[in-house]
PDB file of C-alpha atoms in Angstrom:
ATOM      1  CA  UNK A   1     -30.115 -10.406   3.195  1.00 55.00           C
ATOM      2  CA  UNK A   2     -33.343 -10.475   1.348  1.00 66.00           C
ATOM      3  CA  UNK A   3     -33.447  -9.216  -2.524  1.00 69.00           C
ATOM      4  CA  UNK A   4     -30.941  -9.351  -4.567  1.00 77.00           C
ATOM      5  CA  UNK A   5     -27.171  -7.864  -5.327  1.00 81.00           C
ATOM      6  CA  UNK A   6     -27.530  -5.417  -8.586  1.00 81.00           C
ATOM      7  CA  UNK A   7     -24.299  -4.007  -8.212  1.00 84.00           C
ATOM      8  CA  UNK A   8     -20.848  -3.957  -5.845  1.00 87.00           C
ATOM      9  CA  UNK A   9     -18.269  -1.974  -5.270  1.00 86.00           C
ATOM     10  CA  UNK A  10     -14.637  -4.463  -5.820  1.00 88.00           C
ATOM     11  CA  UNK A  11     -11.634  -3.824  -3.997  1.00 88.00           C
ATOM     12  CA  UNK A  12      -8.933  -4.127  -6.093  1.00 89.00           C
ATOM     13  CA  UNK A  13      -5.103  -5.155  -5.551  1.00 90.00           C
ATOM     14  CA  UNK A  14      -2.850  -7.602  -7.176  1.00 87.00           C
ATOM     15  CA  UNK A  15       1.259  -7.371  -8.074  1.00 88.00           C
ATOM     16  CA  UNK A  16       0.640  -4.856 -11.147  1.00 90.00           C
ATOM     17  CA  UNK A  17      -0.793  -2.491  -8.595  1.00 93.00           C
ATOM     18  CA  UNK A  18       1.419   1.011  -8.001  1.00 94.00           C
ATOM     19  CA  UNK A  19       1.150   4.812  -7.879  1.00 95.00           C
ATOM     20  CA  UNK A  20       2.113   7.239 -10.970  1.00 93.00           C
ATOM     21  CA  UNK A  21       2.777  11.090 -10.426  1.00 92.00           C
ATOM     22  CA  UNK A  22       1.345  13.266 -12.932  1.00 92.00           C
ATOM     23  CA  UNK A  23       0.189  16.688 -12.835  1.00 93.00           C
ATOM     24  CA  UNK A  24      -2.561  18.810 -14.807  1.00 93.00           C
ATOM     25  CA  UNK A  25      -3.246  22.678 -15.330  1.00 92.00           C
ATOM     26  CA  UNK A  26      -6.107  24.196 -16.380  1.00 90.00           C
ATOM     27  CA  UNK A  27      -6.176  28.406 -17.572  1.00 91.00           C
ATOM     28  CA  UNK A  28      -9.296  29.924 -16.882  1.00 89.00           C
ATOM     29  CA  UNK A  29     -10.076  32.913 -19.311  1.00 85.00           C
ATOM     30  CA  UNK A  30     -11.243  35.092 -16.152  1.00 91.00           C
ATOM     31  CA  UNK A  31     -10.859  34.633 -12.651  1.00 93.00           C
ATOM     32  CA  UNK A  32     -14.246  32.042 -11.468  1.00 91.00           C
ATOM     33  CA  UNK A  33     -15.089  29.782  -8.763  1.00 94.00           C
ATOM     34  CA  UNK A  34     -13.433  26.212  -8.415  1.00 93.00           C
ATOM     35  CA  UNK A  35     -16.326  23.936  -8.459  1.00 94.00           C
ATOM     36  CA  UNK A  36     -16.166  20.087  -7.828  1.00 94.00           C
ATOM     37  CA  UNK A  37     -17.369  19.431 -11.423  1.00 94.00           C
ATOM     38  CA  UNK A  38     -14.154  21.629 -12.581  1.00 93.00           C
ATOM     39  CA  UNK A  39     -11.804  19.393 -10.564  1.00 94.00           C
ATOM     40  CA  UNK A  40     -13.831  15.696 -11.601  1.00 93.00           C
ATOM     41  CA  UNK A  41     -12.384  17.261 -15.576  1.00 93.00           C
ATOM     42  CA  UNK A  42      -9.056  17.637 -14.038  1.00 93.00           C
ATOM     43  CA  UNK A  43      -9.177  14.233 -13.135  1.00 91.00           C
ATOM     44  CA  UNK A  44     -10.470  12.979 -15.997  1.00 90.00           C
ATOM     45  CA  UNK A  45      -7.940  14.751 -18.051  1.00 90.00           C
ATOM     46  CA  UNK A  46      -4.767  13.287 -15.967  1.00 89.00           C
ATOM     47  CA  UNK A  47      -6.351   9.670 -16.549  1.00 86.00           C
ATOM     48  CA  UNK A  48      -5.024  10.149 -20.487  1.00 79.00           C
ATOM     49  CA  UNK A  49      -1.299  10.318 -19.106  1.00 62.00           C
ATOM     50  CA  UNK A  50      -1.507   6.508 -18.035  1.00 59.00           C
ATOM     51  CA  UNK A  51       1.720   4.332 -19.096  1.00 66.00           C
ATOM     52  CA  UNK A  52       0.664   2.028 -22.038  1.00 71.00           C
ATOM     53  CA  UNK A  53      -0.415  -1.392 -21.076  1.00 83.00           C
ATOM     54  CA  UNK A  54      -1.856  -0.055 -17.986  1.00 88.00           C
ATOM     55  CA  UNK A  55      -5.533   0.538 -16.666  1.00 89.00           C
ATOM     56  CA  UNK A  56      -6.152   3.473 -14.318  1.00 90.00           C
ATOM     57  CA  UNK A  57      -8.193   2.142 -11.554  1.00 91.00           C
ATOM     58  CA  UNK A  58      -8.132   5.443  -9.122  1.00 92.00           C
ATOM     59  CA  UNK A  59      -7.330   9.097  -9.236  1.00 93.00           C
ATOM     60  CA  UNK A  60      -5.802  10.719  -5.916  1.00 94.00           C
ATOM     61  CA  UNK A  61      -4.797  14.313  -5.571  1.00 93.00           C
ATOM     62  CA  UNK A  62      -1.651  15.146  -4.150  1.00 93.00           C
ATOM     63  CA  UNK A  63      -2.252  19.166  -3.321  1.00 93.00           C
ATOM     64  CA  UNK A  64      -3.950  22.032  -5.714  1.00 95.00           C
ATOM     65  CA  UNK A  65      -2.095  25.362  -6.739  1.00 95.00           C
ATOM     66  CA  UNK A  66      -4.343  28.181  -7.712  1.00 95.00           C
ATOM     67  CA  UNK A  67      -2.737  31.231  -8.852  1.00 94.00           C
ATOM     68  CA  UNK A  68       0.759  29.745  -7.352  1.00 91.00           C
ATOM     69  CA  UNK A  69      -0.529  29.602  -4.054  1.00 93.00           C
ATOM     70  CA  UNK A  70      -0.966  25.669  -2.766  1.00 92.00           C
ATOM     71  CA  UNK A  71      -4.840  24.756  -0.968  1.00 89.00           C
ATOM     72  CA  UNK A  72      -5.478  21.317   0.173  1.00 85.00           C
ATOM     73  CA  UNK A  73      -9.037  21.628  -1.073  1.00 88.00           C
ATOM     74  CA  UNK A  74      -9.521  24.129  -3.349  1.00 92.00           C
ATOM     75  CA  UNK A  75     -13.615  24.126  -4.068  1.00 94.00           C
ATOM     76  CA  UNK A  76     -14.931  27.524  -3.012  1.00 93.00           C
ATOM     77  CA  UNK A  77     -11.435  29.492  -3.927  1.00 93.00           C
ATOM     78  CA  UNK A  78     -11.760  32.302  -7.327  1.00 94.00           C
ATOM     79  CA  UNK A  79      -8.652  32.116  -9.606  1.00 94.00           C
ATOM     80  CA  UNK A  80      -7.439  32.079 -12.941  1.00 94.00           C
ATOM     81  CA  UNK A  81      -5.103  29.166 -12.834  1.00 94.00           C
ATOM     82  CA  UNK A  82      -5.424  25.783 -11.497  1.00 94.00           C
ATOM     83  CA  UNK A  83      -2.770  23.102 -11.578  1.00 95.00           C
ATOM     84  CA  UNK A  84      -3.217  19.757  -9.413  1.00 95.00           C
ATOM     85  CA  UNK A  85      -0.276  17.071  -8.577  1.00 95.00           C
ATOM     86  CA  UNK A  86      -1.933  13.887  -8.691  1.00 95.00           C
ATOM     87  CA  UNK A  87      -1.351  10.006  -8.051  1.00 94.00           C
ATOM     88  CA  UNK A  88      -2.882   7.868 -10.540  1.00 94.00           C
ATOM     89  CA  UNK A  89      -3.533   4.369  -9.169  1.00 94.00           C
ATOM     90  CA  UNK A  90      -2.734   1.805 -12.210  1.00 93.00           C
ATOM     91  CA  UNK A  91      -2.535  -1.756 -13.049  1.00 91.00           C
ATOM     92  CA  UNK A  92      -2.494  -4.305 -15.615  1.00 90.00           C
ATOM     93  CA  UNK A  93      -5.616  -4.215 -17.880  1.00 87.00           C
ATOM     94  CA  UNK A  94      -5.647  -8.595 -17.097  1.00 88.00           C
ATOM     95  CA  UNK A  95      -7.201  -7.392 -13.462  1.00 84.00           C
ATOM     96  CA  UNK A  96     -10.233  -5.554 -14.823  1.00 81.00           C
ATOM     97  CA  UNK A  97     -10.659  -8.390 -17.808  1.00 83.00           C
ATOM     98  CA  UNK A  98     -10.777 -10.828 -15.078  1.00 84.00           C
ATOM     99  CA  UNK A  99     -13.021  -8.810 -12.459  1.00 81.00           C
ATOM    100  CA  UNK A 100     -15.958  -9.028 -15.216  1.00 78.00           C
ATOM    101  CA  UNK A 101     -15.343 -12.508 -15.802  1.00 81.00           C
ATOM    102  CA  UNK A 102     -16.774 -13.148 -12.504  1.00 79.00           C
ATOM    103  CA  UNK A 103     -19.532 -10.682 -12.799  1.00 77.00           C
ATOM    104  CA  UNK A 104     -22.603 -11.019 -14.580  1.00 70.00           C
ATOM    105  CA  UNK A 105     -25.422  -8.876 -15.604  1.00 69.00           C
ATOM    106  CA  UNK A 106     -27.429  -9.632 -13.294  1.00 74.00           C
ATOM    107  CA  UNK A 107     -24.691  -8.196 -10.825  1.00 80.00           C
ATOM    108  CA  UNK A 108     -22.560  -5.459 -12.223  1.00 81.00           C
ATOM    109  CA  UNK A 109     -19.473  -3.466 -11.035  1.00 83.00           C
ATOM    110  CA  UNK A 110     -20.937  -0.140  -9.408  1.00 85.00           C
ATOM    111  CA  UNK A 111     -17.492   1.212  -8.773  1.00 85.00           C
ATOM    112  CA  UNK A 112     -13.113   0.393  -8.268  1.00 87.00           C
ATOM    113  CA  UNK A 113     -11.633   0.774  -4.781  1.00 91.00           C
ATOM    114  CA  UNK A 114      -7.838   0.639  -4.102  1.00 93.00           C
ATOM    115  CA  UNK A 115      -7.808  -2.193  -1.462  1.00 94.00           C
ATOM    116  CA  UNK A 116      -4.513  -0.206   0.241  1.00 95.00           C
ATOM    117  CA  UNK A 117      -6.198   3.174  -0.009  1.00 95.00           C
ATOM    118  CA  UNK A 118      -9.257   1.736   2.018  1.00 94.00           C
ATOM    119  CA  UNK A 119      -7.211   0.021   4.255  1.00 95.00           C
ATOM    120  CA  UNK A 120      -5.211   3.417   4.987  1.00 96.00           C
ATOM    121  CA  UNK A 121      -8.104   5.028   5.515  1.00 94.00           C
ATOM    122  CA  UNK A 122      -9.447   2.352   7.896  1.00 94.00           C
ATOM    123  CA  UNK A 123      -6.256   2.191  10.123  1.00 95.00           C
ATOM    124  CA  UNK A 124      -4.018   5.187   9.836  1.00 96.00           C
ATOM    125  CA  UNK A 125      -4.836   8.322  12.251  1.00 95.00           C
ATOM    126  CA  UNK A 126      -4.841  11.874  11.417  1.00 95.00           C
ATOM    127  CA  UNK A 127      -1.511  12.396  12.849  1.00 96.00           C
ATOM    128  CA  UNK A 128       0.416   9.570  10.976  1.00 96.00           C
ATOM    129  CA  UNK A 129      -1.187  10.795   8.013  1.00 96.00           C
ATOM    130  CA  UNK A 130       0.133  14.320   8.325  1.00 96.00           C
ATOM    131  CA  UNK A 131       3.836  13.838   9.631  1.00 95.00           C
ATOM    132  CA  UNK A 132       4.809  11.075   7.511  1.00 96.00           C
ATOM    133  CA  UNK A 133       3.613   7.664   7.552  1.00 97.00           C
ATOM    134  CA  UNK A 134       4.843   3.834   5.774  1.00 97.00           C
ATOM    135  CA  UNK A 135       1.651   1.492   5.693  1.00 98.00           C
ATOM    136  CA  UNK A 136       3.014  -2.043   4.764  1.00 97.00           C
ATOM    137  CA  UNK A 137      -0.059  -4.733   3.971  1.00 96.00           C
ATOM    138  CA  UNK A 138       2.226  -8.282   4.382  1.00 95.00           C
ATOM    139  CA  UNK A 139       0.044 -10.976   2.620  1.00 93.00           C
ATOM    140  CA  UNK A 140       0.940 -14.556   1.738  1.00 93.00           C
ATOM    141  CA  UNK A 141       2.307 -13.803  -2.131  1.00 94.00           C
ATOM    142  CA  UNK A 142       2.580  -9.777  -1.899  1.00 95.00           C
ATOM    143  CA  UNK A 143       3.230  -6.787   0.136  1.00 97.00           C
ATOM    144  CA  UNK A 144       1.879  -2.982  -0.779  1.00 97.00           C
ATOM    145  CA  UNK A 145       3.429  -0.360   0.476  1.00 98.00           C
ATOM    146  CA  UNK A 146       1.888   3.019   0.527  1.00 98.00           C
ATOM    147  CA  UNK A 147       3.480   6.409   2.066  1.00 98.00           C
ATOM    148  CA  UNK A 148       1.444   9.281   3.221  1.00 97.00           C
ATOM    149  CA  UNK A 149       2.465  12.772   4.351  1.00 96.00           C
ATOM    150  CA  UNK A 150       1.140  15.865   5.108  1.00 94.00           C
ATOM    151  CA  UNK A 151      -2.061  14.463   4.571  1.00 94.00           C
ATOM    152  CA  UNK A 152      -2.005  12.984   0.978  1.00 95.00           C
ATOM    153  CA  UNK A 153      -0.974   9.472  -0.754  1.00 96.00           C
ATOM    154  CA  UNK A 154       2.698   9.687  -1.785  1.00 96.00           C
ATOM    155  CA  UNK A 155       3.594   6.436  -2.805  1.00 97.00           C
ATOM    156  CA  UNK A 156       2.284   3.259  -3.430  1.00 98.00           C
ATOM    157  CA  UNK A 157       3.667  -0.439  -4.665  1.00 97.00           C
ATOM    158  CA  UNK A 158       3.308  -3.592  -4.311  1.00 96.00           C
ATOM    159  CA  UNK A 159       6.171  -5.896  -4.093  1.00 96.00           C
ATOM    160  CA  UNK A 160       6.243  -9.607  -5.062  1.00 95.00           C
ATOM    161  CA  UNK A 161       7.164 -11.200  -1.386  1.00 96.00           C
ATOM    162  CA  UNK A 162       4.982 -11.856   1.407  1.00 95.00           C
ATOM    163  CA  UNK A 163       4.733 -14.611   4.087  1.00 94.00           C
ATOM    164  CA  UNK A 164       4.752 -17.768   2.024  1.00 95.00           C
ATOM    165  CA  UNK A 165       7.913 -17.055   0.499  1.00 96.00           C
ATOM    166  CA  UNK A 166       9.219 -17.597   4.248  1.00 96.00           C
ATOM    167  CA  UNK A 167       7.081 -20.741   4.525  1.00 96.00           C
ATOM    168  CA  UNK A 168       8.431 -22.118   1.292  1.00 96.00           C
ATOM    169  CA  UNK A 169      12.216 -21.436   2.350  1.00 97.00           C
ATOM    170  CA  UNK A 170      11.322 -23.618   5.198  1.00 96.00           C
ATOM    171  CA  UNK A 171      10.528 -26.733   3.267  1.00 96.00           C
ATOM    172  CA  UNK A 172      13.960 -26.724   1.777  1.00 96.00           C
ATOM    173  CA  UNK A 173      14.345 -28.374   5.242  1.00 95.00           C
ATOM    174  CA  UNK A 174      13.065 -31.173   3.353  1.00 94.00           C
ATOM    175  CA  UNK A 175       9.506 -30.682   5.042  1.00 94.00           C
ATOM    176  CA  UNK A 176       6.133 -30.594   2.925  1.00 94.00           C
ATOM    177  CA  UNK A 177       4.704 -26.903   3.195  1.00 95.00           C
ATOM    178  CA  UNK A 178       1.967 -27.608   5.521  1.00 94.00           C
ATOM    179  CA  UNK A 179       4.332 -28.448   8.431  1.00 94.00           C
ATOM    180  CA  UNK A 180       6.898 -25.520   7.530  1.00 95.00           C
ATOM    181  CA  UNK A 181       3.525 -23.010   8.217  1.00 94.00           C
ATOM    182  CA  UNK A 182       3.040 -24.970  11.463  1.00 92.00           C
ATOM    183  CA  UNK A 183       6.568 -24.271  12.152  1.00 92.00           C
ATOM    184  CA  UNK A 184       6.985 -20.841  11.470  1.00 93.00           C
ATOM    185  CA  UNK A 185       3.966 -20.070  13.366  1.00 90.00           C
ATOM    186  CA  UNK A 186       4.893 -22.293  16.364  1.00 88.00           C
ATOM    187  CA  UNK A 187       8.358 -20.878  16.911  1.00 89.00           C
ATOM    188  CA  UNK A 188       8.523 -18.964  20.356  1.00 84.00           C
ATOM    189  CA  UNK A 189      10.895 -16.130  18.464  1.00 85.00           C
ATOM    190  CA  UNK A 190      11.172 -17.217  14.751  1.00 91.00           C
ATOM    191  CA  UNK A 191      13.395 -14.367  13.920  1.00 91.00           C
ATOM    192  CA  UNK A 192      15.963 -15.040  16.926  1.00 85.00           C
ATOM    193  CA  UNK A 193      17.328 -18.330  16.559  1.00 81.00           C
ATOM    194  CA  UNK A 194      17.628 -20.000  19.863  1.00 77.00           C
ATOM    195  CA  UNK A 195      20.877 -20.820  21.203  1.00 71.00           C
ATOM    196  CA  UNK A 196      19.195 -23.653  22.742  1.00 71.00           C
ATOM    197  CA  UNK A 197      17.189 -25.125  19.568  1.00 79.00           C
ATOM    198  CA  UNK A 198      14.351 -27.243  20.494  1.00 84.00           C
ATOM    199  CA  UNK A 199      13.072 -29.785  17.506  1.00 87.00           C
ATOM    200  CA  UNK A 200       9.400 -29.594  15.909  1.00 82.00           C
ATOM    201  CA  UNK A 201       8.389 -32.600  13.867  1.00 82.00           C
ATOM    202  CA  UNK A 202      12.382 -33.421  13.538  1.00 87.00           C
ATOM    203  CA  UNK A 203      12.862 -29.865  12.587  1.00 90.00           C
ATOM    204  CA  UNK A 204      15.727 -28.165  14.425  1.00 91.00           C
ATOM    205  CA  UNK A 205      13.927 -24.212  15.787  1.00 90.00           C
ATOM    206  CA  UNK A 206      17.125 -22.657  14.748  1.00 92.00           C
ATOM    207  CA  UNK A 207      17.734 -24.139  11.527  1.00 93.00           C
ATOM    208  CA  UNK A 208      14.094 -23.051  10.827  1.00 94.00           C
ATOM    209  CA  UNK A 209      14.717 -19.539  12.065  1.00 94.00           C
ATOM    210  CA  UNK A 210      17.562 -18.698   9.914  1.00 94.00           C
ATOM    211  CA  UNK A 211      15.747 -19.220   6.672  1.00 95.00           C
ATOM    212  CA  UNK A 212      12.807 -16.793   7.852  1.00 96.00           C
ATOM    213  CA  UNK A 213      15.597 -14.304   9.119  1.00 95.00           C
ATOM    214  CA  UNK A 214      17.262 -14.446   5.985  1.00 96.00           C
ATOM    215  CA  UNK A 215      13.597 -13.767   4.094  1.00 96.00           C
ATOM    216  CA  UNK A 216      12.501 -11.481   6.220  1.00 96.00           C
ATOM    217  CA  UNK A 217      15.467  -9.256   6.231  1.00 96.00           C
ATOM    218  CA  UNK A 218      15.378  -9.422   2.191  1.00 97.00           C
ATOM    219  CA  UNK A 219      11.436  -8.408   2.672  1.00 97.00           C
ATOM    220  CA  UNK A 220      12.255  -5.242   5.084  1.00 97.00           C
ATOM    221  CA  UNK A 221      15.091  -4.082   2.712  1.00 96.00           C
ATOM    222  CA  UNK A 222      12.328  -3.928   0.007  1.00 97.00           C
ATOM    223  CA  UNK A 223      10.240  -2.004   2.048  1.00 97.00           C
ATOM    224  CA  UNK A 224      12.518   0.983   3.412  1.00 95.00           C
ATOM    225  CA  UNK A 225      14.174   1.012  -0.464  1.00 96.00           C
ATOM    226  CA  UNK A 226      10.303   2.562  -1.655  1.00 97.00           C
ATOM    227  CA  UNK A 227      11.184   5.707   0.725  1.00 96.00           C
ATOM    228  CA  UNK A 228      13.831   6.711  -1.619  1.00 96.00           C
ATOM    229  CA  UNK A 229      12.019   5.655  -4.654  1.00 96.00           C
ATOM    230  CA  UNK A 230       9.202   7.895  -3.370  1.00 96.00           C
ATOM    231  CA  UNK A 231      11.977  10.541  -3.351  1.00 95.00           C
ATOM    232  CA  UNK A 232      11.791  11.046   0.358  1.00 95.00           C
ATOM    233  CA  UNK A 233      14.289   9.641   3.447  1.00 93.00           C
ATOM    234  CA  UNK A 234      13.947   8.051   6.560  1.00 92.00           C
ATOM    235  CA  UNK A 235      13.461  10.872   8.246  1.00 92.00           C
ATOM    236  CA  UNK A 236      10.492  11.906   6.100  1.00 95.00           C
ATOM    237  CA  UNK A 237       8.570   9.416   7.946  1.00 96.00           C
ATOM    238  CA  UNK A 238       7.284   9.603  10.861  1.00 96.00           C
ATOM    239  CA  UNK A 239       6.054   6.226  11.797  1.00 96.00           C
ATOM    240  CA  UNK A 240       5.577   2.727  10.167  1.00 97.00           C
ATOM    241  CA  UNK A 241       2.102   1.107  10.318  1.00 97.00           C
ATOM    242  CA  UNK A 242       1.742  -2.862   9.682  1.00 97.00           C
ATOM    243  CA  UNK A 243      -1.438  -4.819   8.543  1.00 96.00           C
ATOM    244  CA  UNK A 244      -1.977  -8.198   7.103  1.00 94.00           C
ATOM    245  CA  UNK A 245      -1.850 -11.824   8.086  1.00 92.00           C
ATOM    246  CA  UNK A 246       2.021 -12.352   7.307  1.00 92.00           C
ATOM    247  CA  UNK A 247       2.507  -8.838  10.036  1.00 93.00           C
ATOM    248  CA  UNK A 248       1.188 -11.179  12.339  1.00 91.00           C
ATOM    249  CA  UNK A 249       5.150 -13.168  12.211  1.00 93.00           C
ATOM    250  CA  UNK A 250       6.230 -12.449  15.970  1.00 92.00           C
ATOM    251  CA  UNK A 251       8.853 -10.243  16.324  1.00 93.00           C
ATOM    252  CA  UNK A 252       8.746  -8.697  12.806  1.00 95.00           C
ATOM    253  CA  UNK A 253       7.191  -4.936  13.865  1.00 95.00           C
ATOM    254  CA  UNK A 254      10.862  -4.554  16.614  1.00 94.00           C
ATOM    255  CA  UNK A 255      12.695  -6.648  12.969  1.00 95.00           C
ATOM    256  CA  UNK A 256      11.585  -3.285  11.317  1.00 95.00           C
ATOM    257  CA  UNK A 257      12.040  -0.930  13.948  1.00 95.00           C
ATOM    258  CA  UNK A 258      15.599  -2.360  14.537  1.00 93.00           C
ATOM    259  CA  UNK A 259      16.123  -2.008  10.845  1.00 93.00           C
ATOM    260  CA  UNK A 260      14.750   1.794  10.004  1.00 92.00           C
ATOM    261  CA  UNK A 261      16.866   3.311  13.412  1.00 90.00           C
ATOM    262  CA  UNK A 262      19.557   2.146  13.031  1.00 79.00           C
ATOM    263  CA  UNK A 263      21.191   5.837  12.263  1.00 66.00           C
ATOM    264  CA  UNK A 264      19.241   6.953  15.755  1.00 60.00           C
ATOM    265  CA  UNK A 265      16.186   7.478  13.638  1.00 75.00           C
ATOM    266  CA  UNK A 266      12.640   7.978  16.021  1.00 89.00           C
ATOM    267  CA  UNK A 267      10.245   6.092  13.419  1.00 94.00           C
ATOM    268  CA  UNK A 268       7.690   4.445  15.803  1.00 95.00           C
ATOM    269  CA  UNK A 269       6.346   0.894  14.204  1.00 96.00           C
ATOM    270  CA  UNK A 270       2.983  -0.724  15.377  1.00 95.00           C
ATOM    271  CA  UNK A 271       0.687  -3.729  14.273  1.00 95.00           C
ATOM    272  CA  UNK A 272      -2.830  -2.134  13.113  1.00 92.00           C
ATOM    273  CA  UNK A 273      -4.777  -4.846  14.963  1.00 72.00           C
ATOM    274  CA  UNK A 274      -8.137  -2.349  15.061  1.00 53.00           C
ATOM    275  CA  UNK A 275      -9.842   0.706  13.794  1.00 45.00           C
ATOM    276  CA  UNK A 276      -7.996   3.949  15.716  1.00 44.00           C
ATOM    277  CA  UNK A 277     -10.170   6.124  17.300  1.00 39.00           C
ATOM    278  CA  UNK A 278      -8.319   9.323  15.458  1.00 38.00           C
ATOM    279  CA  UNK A 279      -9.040   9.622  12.235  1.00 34.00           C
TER     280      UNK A 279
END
């Protein structure tokens, strides 16, 4: 690319990162117009209700009521009272101080994105948006979990497990991490452990297997316990989308959907491996 880089946009995640539910109403004096620029000083307004020792990186609207009637998108509507549930996106101020660390002047932060809300955007369709949707982003040290329904952000946090922690049980095998990845990556059906166990670098398959079991099943019960923190159940969601390199352990999407219908639940689970063509 010729030239050079004035500005960037930065994605931004990290353990600190989670939703907070907070809602603002404006009284008109007479009934007028909702404009955009009336709803960017609704937003700005709900960014003072952040929990000390937080930074608000992103403000999401949940749904609008005007005059006690709810609208989706309210620009364009006449009333005389507006109040607007909203998620605010926060994390530790240490993320920000260390974000413009790395920048200089030369090359300056243009604007904040919420790595899971891009990535939601990027892989969820219009349908899994609307009925009720889990997106879990596995990485190696975390995993975010966001919840979307009837066509708004819910929910979102980001737990403090993710595929190393299974690749780190492993080496209590007495193996140095490097080989415990190869393992765990190598194993036919790592979360079934053979009743034939075959050995990898003197490594018994099943003795392997029931460490990542035992992990994993510690991650999933993290994951289905945010429905209820969200305030919803199971059967609030519709389907369970997974993205991220440690999704990529074999057998973990049937692990979950084993897991979440268990009480004859019908929550489909699938691997986000490209862009859908429903948006």
């Amino acid at each position: 690319i010729d030239g050079d880089i004035s500005s960037v946009y930065v994605g931004v995640s990290g353990r600190s990162i989670h939703s907070m539910p907070t809602e603002v109403q404006h009284s008109l004096n007479t009934e007028q117009a909702i404009t955009q620029s009336l709803l960017d000083n609704i937003k700005s307004d709900a960014t003072r209700n952040s929990l000390n020792n937080y930074d608000t990186i992103d403000v999401i609207p949940r749904s609008y009521t005007i005059d006690k009637i709810e609208i989706r998108n309210p620009v364009g509507s006449f009333g005389t009272d507006i109040k607007a549930r909203l998620n605010l996106i926060v994390a530790k101020p240490t993320i920000l101080i260390n974000l413009k660390r790395v920048f200089t002047q030369q090359t300056q932060i243009k604007g904040l994105i919420t790595t899971a809300v891009a990535v939601a955007d990027a892989v969820l369709t219009a349908d899994e948006r609307s009925l009720g949707c889990m997106l879990v982003d596995m990485g190696a040290e975390t995993t975010t979990v966001s919840i979307y329904r009837n066509d708004a952000l819910v929910y979102l946090v980001t737990i403090p497990l993710g595929g190393r922690n299974l690749t780190r049980d492993i080496t209590a095998l007495g193996i140095r991490e490097e080989n415990a990845e190869k393992i765990k990556r190598n194993l036919a059906n790592p979360l079934k452990p053979a009743a034939d166990p075959v050995t990898i670098d003197n490594i018994r398959s099943s003795d392997a297997s029931n460490y990542i079991l035992a992990r994993t099943g510690e991650i999933i019960a993290n994951i289905t316990a945010q429905v209820s923190n969200a305030g919803m159940s199971l059967n609030d969601i519709h389907s369970i989308v997974l993205v991220g390199g440690g999704a990529m352990l074999k057998g973990l999407d049937q692990e979950i959907s084993d897991s979440v219908n268990i009480s004859s639940n019908s929550i489909s689970v699938r691997i986000a491996s490209s862009i859908p063509s429903q948006l």
